[in-house]
Coordinates of C-alpha atoms and ligand atoms in Angstrom, one line a residue:
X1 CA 65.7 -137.1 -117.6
X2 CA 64.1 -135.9 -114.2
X3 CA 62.5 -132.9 -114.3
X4 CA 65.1 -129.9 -113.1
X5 CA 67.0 -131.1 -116.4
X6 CA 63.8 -131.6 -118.7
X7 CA 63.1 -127.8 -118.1
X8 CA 66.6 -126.9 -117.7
X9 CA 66.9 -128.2 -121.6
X10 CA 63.2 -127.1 -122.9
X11 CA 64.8 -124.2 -125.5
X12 CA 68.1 -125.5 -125.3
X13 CA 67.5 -127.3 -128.6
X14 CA 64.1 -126.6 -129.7
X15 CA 62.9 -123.4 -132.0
X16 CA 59.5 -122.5 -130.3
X17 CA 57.0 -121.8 -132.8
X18 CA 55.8 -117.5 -132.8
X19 CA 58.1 -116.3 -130.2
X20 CA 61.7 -115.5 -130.6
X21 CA 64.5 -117.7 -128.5
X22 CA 65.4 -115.1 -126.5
X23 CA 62.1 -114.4 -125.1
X24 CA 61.9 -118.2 -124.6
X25 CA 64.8 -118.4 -122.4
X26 CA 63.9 -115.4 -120.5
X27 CA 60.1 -116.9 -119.6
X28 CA 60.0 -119.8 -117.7
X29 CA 58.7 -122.9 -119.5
X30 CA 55.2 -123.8 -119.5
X31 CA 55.4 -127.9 -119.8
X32 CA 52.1 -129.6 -120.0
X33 CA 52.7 -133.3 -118.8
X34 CA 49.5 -135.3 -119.2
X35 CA 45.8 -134.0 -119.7
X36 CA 42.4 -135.4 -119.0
X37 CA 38.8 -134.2 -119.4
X38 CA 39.3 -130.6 -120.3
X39 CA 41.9 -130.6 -117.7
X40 CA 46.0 -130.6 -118.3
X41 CA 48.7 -131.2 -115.7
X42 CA 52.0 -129.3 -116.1
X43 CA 55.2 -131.1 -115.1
X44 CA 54.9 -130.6 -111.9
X45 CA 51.9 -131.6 -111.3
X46 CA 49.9 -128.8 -111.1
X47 CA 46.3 -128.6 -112.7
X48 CA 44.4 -125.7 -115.1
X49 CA 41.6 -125.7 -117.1
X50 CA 42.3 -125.7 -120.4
X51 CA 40.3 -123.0 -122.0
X52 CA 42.8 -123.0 -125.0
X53 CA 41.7 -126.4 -125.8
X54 CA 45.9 -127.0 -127.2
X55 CA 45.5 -124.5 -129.6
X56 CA 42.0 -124.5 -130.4
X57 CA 42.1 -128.3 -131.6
X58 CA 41.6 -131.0 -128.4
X59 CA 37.7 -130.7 -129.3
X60 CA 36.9 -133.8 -127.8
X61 CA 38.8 -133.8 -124.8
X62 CA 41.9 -135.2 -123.4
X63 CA 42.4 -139.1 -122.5
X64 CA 38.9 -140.3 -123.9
X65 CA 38.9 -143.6 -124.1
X66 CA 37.6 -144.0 -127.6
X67 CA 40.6 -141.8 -128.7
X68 CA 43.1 -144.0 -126.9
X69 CA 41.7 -147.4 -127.9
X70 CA 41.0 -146.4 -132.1
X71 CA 45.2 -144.9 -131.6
X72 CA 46.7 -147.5 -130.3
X73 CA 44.8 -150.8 -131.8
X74 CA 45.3 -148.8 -135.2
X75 CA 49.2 -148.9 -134.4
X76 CA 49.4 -152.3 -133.4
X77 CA 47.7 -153.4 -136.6
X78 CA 49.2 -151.1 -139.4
X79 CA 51.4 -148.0 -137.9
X80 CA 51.7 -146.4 -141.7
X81 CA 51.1 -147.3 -144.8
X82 CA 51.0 -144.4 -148.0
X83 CA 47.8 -143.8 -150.1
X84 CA 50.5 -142.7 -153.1
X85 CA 49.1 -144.1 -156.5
X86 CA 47.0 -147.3 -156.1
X87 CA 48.1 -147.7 -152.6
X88 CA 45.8 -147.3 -149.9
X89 CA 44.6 -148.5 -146.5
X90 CA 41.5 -149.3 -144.4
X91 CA 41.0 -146.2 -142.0
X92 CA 41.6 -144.0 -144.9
X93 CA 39.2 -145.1 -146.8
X94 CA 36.6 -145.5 -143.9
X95 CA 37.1 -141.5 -143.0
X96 CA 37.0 -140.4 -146.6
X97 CA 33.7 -141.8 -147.0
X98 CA 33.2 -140.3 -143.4
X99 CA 33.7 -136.8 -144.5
X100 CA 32.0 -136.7 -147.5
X101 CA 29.1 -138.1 -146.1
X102 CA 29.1 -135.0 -143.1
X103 CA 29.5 -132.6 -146.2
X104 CA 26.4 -133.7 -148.1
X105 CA 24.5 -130.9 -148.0
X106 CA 27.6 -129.1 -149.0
X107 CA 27.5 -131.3 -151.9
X108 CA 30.7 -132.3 -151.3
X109 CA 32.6 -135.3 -153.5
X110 CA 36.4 -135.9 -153.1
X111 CA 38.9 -135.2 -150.9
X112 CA 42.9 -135.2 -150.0
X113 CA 44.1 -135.8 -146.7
X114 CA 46.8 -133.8 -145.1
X115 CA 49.2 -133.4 -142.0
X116 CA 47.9 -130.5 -140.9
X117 CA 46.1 -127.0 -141.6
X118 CA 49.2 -125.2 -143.3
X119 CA 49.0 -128.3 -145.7
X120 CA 45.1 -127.7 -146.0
X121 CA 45.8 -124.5 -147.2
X122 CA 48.3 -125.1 -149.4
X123 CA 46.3 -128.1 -151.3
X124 CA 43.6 -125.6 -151.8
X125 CA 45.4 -123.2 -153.6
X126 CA 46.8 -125.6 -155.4
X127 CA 44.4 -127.4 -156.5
X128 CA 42.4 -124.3 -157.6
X129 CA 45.0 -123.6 -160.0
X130 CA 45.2 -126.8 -161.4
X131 CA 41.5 -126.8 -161.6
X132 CA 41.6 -123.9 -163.8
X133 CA 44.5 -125.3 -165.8
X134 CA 42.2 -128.1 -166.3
X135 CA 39.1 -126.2 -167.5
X136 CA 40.9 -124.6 -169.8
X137 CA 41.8 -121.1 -168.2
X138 CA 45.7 -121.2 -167.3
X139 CA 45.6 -118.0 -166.4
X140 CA 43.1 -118.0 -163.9
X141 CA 45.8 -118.1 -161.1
X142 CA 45.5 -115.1 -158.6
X143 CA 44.3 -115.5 -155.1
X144 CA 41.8 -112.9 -152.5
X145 CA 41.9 -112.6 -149.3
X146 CA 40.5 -110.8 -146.4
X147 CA 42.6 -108.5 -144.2
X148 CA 42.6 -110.1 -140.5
X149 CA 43.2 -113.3 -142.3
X150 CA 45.4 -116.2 -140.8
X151 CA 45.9 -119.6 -143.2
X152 CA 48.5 -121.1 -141.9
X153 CA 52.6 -120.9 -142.9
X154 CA 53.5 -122.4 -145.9
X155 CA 54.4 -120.0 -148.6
X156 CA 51.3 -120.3 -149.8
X157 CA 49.5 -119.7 -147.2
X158 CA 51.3 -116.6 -145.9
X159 CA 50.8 -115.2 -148.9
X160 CA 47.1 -115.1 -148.8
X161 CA 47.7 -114.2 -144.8
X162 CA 47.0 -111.0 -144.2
X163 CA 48.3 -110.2 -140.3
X164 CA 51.8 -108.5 -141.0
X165 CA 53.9 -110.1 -138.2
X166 CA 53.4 -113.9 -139.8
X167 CA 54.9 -112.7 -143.4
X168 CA 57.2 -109.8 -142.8
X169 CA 60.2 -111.9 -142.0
X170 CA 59.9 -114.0 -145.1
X171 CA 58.6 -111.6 -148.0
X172 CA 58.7 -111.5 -150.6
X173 CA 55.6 -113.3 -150.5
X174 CA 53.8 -115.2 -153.7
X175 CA 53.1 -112.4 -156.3
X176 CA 49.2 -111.6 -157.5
X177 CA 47.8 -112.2 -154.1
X178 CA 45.6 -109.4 -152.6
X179 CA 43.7 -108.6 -149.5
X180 CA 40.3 -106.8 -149.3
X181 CA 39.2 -105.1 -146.4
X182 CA 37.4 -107.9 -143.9
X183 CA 33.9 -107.5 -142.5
X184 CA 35.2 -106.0 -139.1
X185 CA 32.0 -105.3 -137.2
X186 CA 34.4 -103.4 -133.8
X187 CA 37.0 -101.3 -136.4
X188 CA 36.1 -100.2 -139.3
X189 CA 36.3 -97.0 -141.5
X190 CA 32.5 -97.1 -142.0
X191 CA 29.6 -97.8 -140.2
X192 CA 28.1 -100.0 -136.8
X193 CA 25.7 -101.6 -139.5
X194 CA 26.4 -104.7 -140.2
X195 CA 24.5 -105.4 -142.9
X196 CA 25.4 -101.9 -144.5
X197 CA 29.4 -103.3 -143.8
X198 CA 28.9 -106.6 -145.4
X199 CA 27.8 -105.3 -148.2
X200 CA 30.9 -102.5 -148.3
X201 CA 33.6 -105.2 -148.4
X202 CA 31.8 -107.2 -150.7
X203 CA 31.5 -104.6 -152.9
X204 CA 35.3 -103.8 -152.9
X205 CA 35.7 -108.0 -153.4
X206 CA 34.0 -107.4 -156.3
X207 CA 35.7 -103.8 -157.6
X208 CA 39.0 -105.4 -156.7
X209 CA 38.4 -108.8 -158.5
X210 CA 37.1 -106.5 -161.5
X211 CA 40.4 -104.5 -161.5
X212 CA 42.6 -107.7 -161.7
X213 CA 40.8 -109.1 -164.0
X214 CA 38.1 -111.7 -163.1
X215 CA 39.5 -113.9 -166.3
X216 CA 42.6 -113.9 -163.7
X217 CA 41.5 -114.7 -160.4
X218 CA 41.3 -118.5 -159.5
X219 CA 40.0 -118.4 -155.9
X220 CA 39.1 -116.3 -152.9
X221 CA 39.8 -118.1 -149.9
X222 CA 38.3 -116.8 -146.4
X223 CA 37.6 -118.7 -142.8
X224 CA 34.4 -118.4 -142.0
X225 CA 35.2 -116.8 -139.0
X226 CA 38.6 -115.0 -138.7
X227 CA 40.3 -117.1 -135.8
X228 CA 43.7 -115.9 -134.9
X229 CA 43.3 -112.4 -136.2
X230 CA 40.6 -111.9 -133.2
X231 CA 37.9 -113.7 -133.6
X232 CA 36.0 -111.6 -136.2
X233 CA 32.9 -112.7 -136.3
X234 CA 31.3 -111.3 -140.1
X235 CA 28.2 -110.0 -140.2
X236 CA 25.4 -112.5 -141.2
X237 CA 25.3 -111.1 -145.0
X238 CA 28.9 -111.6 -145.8
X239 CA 29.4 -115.0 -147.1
X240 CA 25.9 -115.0 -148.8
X241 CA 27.9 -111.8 -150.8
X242 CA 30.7 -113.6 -151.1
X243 CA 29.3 -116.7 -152.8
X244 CA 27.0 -114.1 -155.1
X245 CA 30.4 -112.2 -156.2
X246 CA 32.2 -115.6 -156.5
X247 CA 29.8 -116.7 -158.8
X248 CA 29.2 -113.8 -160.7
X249 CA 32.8 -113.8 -161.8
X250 CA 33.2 -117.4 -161.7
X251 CA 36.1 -117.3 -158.9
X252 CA 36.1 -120.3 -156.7
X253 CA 35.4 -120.2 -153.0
X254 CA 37.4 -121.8 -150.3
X255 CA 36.3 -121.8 -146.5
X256 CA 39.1 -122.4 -144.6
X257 CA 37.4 -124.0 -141.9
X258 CA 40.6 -125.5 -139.9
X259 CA 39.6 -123.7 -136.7
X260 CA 35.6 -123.1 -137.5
X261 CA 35.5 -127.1 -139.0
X262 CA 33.1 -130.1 -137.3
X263 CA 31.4 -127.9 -134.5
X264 CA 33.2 -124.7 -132.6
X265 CA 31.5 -122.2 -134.3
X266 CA 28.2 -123.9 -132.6
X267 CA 27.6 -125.1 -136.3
X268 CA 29.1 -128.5 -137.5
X269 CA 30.9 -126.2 -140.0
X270 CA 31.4 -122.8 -140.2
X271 CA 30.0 -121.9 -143.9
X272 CA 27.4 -123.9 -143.4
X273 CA 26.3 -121.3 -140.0
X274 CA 26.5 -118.7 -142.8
X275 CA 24.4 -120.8 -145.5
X276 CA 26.8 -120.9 -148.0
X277 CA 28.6 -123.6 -149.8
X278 CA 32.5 -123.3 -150.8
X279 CA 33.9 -125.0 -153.3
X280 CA 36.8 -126.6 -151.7
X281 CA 36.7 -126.8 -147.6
X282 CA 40.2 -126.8 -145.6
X283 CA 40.2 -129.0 -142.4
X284 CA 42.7 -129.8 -139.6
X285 CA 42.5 -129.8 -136.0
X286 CA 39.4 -130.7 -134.9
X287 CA 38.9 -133.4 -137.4
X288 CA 41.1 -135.5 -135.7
X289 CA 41.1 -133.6 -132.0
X290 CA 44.8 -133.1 -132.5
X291 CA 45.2 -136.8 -131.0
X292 CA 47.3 -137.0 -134.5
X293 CA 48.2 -134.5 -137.0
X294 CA 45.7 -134.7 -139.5
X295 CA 44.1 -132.2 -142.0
X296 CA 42.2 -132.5 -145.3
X297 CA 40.9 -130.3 -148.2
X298 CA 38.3 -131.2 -149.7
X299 CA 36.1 -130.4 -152.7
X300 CA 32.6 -130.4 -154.2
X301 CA 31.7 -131.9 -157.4
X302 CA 32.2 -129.2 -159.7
X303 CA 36.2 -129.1 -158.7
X304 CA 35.9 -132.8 -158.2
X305 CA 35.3 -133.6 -161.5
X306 CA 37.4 -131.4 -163.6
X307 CA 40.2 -134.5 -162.3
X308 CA 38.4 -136.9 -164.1
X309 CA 39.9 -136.0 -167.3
X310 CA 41.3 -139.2 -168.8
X311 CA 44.6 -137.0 -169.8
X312 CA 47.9 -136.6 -168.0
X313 CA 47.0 -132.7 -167.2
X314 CA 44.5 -134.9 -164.5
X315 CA 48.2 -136.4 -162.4
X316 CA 47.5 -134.8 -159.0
X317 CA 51.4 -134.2 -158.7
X318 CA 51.2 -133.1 -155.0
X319 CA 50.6 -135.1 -151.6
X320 CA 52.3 -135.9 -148.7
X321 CA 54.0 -139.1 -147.4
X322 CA 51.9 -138.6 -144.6
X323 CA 48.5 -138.0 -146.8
X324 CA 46.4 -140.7 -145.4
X325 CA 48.2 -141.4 -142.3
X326 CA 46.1 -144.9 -140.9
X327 CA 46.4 -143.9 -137.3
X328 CA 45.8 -140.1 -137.9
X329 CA 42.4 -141.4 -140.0
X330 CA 41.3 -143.6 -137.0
X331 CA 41.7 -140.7 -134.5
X332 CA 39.7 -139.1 -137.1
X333 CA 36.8 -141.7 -136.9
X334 CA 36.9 -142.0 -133.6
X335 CA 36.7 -138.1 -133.2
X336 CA 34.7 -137.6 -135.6
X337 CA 31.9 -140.2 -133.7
X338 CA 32.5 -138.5 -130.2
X339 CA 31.7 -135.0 -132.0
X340 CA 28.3 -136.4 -133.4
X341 CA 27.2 -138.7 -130.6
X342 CA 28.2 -136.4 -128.2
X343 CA 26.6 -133.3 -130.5
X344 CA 29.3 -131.2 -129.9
X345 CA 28.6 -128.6 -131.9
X346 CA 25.2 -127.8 -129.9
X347 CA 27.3 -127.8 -127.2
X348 CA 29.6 -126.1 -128.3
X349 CA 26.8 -123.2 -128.9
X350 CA 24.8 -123.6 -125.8
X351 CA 27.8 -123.0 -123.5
X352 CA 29.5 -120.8 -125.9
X353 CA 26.2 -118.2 -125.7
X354 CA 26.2 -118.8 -121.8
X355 CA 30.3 -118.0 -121.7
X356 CA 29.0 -114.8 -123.5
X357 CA 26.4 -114.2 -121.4
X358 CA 29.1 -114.2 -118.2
X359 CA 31.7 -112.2 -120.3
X360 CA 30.2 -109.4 -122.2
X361 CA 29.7 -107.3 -118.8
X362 CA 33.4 -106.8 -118.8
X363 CA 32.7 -104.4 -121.4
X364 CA 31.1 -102.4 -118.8
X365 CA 32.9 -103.2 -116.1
X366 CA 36.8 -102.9 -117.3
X367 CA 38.4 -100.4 -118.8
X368 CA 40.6 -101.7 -121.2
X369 CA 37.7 -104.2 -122.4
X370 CA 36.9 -103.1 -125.5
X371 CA 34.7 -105.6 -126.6
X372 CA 34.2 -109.3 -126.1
X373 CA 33.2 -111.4 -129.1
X374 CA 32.9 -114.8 -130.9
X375 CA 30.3 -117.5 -132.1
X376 CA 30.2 -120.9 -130.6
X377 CA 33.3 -121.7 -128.4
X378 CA 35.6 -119.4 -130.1
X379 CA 35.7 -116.0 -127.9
X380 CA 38.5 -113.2 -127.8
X381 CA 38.5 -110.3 -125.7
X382 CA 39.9 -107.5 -127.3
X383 CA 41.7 -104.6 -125.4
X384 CA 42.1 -101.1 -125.7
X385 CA 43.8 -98.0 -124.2
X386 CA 41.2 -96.4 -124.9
X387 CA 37.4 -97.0 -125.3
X388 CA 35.9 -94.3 -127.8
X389 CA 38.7 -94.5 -130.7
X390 CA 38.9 -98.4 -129.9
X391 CA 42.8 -97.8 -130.1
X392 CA 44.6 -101.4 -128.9
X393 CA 46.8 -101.6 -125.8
X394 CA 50.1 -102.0 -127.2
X395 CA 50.8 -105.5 -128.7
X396 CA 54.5 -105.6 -127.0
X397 CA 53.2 -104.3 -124.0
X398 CA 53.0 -107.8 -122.3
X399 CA 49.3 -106.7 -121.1
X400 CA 47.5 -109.6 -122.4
X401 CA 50.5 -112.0 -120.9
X402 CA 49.7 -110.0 -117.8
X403 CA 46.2 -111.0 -117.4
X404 CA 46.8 -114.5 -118.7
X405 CA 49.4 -114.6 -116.1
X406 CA 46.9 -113.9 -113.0
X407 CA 44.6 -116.7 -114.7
X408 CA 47.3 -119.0 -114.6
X409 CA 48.0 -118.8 -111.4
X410 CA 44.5 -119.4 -110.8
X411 CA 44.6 -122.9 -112.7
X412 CA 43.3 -121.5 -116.1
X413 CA 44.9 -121.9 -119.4
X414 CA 44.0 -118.7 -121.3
X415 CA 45.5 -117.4 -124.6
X416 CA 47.5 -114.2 -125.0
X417 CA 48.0 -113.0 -128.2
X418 CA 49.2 -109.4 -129.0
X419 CA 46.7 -107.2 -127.4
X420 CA 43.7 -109.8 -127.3
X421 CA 43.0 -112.7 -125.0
X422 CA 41.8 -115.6 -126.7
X423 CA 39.2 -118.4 -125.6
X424 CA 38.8 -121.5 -127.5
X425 CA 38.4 -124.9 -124.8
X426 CA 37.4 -128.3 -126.1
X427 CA 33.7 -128.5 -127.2
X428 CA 33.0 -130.6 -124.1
X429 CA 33.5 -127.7 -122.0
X430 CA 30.4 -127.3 -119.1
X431 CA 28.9 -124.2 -117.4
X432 CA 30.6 -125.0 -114.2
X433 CA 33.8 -125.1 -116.9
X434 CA 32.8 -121.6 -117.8
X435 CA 32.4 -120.4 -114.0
X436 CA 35.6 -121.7 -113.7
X437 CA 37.2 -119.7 -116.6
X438 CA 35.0 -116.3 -115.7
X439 CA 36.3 -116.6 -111.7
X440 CA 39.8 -116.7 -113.1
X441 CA 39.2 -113.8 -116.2
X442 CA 37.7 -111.3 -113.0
X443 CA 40.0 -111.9 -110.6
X444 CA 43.1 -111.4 -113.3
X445 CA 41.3 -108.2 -114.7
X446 CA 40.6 -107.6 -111.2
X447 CA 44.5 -107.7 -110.6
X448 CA 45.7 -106.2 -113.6
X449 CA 43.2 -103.4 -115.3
X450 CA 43.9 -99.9 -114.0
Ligands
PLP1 C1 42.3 -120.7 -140.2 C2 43.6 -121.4 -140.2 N1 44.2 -121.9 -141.3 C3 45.3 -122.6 -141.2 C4 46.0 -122.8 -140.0 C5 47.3 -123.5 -140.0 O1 47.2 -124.7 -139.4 P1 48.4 -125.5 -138.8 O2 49.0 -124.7 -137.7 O3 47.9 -126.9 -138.4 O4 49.4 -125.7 -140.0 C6 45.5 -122.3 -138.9 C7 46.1 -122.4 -137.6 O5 45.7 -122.0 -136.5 C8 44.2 -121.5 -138.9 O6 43.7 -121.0 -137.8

């Protein structure tokens, strides 16, 4: 098809994920044609810097060599084969070993591979239930939360999500699953301490879980740092509290590390920059770069071994034909090795703190900056109508589209969502990278904050 037709037909067919089709038809199609380096190349040609790094997932980098080669000789030699049962094969086996050897410190044993970090999600939860089930305590099966809270789509997963616009359209929801107030440093009811607020919304974790019934609750599950509800970064007492109150009423913790997991929080996991180890971990994106859909939840020894029951309770009766994937495992090893040989997640911290450095003064110098934020290579700047109450510009307002607009035209990918703009590049981004993204950020600003 040449390419008037390819974007004549881009929504004539396809359902665009979070928009709604007639917003899709009415904005002109942004088709990304190739990519290289932190670079991508729409269908025409034309080049911008990728600051959205796909959707916070291309960690490594577009066309790397190492990516291409592990891909395509991993085809040519065994497209797909399932790990259902006793069957298995090579690369999956290689990464599993992989993994668990990262998460040593986290004391980490067994895994299950996924497609993806809506399937991460979903494994955790249920797997914490059929933990419990195991152990003896059926009823143990009602999940926390935090408000702000993003874990993917499935049902599931909504459930436990917490931003309204992803569940409204398909509630009801799962029953018994409740959100506490997150650790929101900008906009909160309380206080600018940070330590004084972790300790708050701990403290109504662990009233809340007390209410339910702590002989109830199976699991709490959080990301270590809120990604798509705005890049909430918690103070540096919260998931110490949170493991404390998970273990005082012997609830299991999951991270949900699918954005935060193998190095853009500046940390090669995101609980582990806190200190604190989950019981089960939920990984997607970076673990493979996004090269091919790959996730996986995995769990420590003390979850691990409640399967080694020599009973049929112990059938793991969920998986996915894709669980395992070979070429999706050797993009993970190959990723995987670019992330530690390349030690990405210093990276990853080094020019994150120097993007802050170059953002934070549009605080001062813009006035519908609220605040700029974020750990590593995950940044958001949040905007307001108004600085002292904090109050957002209007999510359907099409400000943050604006601005991303202007940084478009200035060959910069940047993410708009509702009345934040979101950052997240590959973890091979540079400082020149960054000078790049800022010139583009104060010129739309420039343009576009009055
Ligand atoms: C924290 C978190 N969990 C789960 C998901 C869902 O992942 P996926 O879109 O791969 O299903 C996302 C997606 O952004 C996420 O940010």
């Amino acid at each position: 098809m040449e390419i008037e037709g390819i974007k004549a037909n881009n929504a004539k067919q396809m359902l665009h994920p979070m928009t709604a089709p007639f917003m899709t038809k009415a904005n002109k199609p942004m088709i990304i044609a190739r990519g290289d380096g932190v670079y991508v190349f729409d269908i025409d040609g034309n080049k911008f810097l990728d600051s959205q790094g796909g959707l916070w997932c291309v960690n490594v980098g577009y066309n790397r060599p190492e990516m291409i080669k592990a891909v395509s000789e991993q085809v040519a030699t065994l497209p797909y084969y399932q790990t259902f049962t006793e069957f298995s094969n090579p690369p999956a086996i290689e990464l599993s070993a992989k993994i668990i050897s990262m998460l040593e410190p986290e004391n980490m044993r067994k895994l299950m591979f996924t497609s993806g970090g809506s399937d991460s999600v979903e494994t955790a939860l249920k797997m914490s239930r059929h933990y419990w089930k195991l152990k003896g305590q059926p009823e143990k099966t009602k999940f926390f939360s935090l408000k702000n809270a993003y874990h993917g789509v499935h049902m599931g997963g909504t459930s436990v999500t917490d931003t309204g616009v992803h569940k409204r359209a398909f509630e009801p929801v799962l029953p018994n699953c409740f959100q506490i107030d997150s650790p929101f440093p900008y906009r909160n009811p309380w206080t600018e301490d940070p330590e004084e607020l972790g300790a708050i919304c701990t403290g109504i974790l662990a009233r809340e879980i007390e209410s339910q019934g702590p002989d109830m609750v199976a699991a709490f599950i959080a990301e270590p740092i809120q990604g798509a509800g705005g890049v909430i970064v918690p103070p540096t007492n919260f998931w110490p509290l949170v493991r404390e109150v998970c273990d005082r009423y012997d609830v299991l913790l999951i991270a949900d590390e699918v954005v935060t997991g193998f190095g853009r929080s500046g940390n090669m996991f995101g609980s582990r920059g806190w200190g604190v180890k989950a019981d089960i971990m939920c990984f997607a994106k970076g673990l493979s770069s996004a090269y091919v859909p790959l996730g996986a939840t995995v769990m420590n020894e003390r979850v691990a071994s409640a399967f080694d029951l020599e009973s049929p309770e112990a059938m793991i009766m969920h998986g996915f034909t894709y669980s395992g994937h070979p070429v999706a495992c050797a993009a993970g090893i190959a990723s995987l090795g670019i992330v530690e040989s390349e030690a990405l997640p210093e990276n990853a911290k080094i020019v994150g703190d120097y993007m802050m450095e170059q953002l934070k003064p549009f605080e001062e110098r813009y006035k519908s900056v609220g605040e700029v934020r974020g750990k590593g290579l995950m940044l958001a700047v949040d905007l307001v109508v108004d600085k002292k109450t904090r109050e957002s510009v209007d999510p359907f307002s099409g400000f943050s589209s604006r601005l991303s607009a202007v940084a478009q035209k200035e060959g910069v990918l940047v993410r708009a969502v509702g009345p934040k703009l979101i950052i997240s590049p590959p973890l091979t981004f540079s400082r020149e990278n960054v000078d790049e993204l800022v010139a583009a950020l104060t010129k739309a600003f420039d343009e576009v904050d009055v």
